[in-house]
Coordinates of C-alpha atoms in Angstrom, one line a residue:
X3 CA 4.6 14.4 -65.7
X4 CA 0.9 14.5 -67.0
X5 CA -0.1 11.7 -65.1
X6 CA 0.6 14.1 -61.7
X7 CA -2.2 16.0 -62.6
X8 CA -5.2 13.4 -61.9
X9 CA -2.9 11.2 -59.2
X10 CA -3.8 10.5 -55.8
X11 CA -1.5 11.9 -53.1
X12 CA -0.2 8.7 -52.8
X13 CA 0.2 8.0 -56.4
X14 CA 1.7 11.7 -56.8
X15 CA 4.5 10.5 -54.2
X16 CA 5.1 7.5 -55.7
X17 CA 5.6 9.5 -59.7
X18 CA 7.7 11.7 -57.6
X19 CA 10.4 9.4 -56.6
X20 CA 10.4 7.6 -60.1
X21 CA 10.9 10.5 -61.8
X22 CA 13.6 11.9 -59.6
X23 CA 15.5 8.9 -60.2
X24 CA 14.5 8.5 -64.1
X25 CA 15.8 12.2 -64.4
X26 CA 19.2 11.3 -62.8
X27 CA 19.6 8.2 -64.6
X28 CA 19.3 10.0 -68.3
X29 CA 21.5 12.7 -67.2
X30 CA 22.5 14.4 -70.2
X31 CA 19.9 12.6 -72.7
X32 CA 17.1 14.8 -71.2
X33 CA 18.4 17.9 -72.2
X34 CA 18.2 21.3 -70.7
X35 CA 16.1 22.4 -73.8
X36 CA 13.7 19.9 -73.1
X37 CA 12.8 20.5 -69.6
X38 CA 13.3 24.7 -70.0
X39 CA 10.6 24.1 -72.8
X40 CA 8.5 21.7 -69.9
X41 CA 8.8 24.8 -67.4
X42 CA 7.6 27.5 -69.4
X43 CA 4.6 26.0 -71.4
X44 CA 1.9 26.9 -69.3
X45 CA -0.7 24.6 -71.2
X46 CA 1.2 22.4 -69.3
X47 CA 0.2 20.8 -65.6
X48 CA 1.6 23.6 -63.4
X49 CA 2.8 21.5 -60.6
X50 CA 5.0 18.8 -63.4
X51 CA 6.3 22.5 -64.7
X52 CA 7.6 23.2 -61.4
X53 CA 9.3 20.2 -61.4
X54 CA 11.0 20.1 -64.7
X55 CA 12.5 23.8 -63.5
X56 CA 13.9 22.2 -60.5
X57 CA 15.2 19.7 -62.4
X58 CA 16.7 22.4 -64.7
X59 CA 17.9 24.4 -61.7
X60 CA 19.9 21.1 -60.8
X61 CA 21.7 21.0 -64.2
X62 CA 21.8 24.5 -65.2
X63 CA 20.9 27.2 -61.9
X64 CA 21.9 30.4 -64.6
X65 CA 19.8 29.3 -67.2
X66 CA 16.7 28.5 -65.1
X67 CA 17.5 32.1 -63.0
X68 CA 17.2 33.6 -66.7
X69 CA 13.4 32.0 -66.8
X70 CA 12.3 33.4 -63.7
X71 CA 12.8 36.9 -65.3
X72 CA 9.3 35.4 -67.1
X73 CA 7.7 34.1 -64.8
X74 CA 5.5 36.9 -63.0
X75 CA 2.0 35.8 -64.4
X76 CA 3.0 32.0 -63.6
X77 CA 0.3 29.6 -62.8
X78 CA 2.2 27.2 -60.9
X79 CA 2.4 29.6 -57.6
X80 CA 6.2 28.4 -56.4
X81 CA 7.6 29.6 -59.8
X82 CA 5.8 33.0 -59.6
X83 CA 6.9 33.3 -56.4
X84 CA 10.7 32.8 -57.1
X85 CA 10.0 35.3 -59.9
X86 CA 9.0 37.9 -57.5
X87 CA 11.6 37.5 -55.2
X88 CA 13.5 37.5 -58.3
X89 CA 12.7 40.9 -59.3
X90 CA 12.9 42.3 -56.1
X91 CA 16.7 40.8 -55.5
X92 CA 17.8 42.3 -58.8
X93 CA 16.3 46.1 -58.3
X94 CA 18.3 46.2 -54.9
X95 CA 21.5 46.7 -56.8
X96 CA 19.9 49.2 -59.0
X97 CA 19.1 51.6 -55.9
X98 CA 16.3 53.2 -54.1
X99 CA 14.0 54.1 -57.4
X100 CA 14.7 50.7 -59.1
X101 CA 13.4 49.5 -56.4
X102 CA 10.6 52.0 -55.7
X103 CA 9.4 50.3 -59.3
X104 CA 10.2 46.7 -58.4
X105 CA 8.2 46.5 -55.1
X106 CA 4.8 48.6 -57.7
X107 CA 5.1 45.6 -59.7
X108 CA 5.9 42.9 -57.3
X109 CA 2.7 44.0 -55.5
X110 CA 0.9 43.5 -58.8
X111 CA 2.3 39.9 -59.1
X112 CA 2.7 38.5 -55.5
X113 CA -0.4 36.3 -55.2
X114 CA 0.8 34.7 -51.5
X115 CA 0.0 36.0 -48.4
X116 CA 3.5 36.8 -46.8
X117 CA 5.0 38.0 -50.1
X118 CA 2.1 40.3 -50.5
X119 CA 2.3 41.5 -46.5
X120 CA 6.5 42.1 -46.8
X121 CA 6.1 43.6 -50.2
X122 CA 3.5 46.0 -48.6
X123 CA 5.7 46.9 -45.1
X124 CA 8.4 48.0 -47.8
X125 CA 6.3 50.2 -49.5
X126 CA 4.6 51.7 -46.7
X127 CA 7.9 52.5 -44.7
X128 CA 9.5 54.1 -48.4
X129 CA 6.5 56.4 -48.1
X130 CA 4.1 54.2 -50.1
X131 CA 1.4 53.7 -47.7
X132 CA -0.6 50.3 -49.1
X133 CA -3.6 49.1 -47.9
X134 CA -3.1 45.1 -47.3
X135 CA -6.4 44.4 -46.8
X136 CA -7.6 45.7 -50.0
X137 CA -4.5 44.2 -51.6
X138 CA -5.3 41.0 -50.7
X139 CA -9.4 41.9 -51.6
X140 CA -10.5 40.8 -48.2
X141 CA -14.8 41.9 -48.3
X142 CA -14.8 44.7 -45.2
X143 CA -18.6 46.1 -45.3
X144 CA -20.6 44.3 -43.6
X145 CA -24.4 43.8 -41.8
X146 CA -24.4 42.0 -39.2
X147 CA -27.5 40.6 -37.4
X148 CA -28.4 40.1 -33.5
X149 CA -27.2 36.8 -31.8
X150 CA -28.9 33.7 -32.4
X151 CA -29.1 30.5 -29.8
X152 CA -26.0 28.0 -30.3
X153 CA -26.3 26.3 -27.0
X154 CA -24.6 22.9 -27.3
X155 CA -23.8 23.4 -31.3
X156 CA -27.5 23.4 -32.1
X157 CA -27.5 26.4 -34.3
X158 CA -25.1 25.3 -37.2
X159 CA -27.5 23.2 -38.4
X160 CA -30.4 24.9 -37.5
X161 CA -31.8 27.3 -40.0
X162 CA -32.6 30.7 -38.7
X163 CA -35.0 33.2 -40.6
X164 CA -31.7 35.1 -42.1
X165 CA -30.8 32.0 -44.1
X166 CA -34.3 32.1 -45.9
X167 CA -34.2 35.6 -46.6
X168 CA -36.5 36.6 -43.2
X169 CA -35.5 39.6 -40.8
X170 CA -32.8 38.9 -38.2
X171 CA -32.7 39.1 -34.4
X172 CA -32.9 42.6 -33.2
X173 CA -31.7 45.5 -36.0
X174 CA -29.1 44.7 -38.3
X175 CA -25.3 46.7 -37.8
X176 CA -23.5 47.9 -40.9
X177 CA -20.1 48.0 -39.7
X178 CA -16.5 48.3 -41.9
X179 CA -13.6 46.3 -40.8
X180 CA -10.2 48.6 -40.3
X181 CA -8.6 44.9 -39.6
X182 CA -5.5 44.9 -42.0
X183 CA -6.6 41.1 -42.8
X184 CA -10.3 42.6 -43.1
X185 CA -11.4 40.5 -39.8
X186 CA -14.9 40.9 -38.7
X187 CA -15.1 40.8 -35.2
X188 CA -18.3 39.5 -33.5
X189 CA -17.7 40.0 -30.5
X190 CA -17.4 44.1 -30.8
X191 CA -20.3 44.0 -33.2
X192 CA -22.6 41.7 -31.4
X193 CA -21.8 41.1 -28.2
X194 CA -19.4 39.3 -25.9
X195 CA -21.5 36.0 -25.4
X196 CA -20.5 32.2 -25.6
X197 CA -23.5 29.4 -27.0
X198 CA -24.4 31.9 -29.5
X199 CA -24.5 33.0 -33.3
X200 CA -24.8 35.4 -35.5
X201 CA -25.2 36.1 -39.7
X202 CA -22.8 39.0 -41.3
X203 CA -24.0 39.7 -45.2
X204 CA -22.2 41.3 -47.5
X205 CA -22.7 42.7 -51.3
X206 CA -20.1 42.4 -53.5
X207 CA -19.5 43.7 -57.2
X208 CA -17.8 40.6 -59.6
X209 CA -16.6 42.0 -62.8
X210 CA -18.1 38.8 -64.9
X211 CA -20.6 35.9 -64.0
X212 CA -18.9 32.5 -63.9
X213 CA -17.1 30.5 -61.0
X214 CA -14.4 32.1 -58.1
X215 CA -13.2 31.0 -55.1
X216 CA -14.8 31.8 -51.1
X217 CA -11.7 32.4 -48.9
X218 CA -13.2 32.2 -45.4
X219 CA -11.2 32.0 -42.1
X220 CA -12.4 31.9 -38.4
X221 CA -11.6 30.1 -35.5
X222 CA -15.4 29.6 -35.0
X223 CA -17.9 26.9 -36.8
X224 CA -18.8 29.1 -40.4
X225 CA -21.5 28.6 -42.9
X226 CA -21.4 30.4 -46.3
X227 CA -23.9 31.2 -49.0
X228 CA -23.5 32.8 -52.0
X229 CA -26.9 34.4 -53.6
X230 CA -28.9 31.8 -51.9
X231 CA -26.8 28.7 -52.2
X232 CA -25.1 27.0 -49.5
X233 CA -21.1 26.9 -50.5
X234 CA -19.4 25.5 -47.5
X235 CA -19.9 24.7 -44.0
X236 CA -17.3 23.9 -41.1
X237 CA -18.8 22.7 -37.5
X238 CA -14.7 23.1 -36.0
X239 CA -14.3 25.3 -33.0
X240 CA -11.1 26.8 -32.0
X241 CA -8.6 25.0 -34.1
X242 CA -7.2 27.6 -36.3
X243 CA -8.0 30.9 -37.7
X244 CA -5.4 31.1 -40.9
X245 CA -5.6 33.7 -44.0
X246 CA -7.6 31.2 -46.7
X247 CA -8.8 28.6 -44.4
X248 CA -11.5 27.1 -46.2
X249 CA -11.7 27.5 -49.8
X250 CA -15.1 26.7 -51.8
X251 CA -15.9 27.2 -55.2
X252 CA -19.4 29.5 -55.9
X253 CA -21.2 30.6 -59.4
X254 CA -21.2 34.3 -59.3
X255 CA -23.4 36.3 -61.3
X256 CA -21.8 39.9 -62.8
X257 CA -22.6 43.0 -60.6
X258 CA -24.2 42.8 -57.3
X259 CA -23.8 39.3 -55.5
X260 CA -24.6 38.9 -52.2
X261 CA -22.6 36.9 -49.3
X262 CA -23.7 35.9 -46.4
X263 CA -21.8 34.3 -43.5
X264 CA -23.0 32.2 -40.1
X265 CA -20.6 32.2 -37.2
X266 CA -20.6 30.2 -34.7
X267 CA -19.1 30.4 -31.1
X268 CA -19.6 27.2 -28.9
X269 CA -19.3 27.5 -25.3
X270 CA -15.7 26.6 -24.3
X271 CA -14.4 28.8 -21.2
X272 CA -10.7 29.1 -21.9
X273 CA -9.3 32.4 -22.8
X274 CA -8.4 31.1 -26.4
X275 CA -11.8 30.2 -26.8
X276 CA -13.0 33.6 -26.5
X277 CA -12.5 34.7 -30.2
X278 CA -15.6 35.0 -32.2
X279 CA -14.7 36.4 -35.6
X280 CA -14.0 35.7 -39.8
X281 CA -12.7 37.4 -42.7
X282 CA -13.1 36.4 -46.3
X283 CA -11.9 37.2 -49.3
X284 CA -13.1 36.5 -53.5
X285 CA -10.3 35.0 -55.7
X286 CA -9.5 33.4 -58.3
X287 CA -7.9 30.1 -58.2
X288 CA -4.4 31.8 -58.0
X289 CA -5.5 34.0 -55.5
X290 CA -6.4 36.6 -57.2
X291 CA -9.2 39.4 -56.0
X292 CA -11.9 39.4 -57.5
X293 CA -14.6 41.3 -56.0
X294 CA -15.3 44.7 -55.3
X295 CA -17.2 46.8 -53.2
X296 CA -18.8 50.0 -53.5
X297 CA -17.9 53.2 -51.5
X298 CA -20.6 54.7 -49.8
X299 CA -22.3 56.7 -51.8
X300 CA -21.3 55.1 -55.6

């Protein structure tokens, strides 16, 4: 179980299979103790926990529905999930204000996107109103710069006077994304343009200087920095625009921080090609937000 956390994903595959069939050989000389103790020691690899609890949930489904009452701060992300859904399936038969307090603290817990969203739409329609977007901690306050040349894919590469610091093309645009993902769109704040670019920067607050995690998704080629230094970059155009896209790892100092963000739009004609737009988030490696940013006027 160890050895899954430093396998390949081949070599994972293959400790897989062997310990599926190792598990059913022994039976009843691995006991239930052993692998509840395996599932709940979270010094442990979180993905070889996840599988000693579904090999206890094999052999023993009430004992291992009894450890999921624990399981709300979980590191390995399918058991905390299961413990949320947990939580919520039990309140439901304790009616309305049971589960008024259940979907408080599911919302606290729930670290993946969908969880998070359906938790959320119960809330809302109970008369909780909840703000996804800041749930989630997508950054929403923006500047965004003029358009920049892209014709023929030039620009990603090419270093434009915003990426060292200089003044951008025409004035810069504060703007706020209302998007319940916190999507910046590019085309209402720039311009409706193909072959171009443009740089959004944004300052965000971090509670404590050390690593997080850059969620960034955009159906357009993006570039990230963090205080200076280049985190990611991603020359695809068009093939998806998912919650978490790209994920890169950037040293954060506390307080102010700033993020900034080159999108790219190519020149493709088709109506799907017409989006030019990001959002991005600061998590931890759970998923976790992380960053904060001021209200106007603080």
């Amino acid at each position: 179980l160890v050895a899954l956390e430093s396998a390949t994903p081949t070599g994972s595959n293959w400790l897989r299979s062997g310990l599926d069939r190792a598990v059913e050989r022994l039976g009843t000389e691995l006991s239930s103790d052993e692998l509840a103790a395996w599932a709940t020691d979270q010094t442990l690899p979180p993905r070889a926990r996840s599988l000693a609890f579904g090999w206890l949930k094999n052999r023993d489904p009430a004992r291992a529905d009894r450890l999921l009452a624990g399981m709300l701060d979980e590191t390995a992300l399918d058991l905390r999930r299961a413990a949320v859904a947990k939580l919520l399936a039990d309140a439901a038969e304790g009616g309305e204000a049971a589960e008024q307090a259940a979907h408080r603290q599911a919302l606290v817990a729930a670290r993946d996107v969908d969880q998070v969203e359906a938790i959320a739409t119960w809330l809302s329609e109970h008369g909780e109103p909840t703000d996804v977007a800041e749930v989630l901690g997508f950054v929403r306050r923006w500047r965004v710069s003029g358009e920049y040349d892209n014709v023929g894919g030039k620009g990603f590469a090419r270093a434009y006077p915003p990426e060292e610091g200089g003044a951008a093309a025409g004035d810069w645009k504060e703007i706020v994304s209302t998007d319940r993902h916190g999507e910046v769109d590019l085309n209402a704040a720039v311009a409706t343009k193909k072959g171009v670019l443009a740089y959004a920067e944004a300052v965000v607050e971090m509670p404590a200087a050390g690593p997080a995690e850059i969620r960034i998704g955009s159906p357009c080629a993006v570039v990230v920095w963090v205080n200076g230094q280049r985190v990611m970059g991603h020359e695809i155009y068009h093939a998806s625009e998912a919650i978490d896209q790209y994920i890169g790892t950037a040293e954060f100092r506390e307080g102010a921080n700033t993020v900034l963000v080159k999108c790219c739009q190519n020149e493709q004609t088709e109506s799907w090609a017409g989006e030019w737009k990001f959002q991005l988030r600061i998590t931890d490696p759970l998923g976790r937000p992380l960053a904060r940013q001021p209200e106007e006027g603080e």
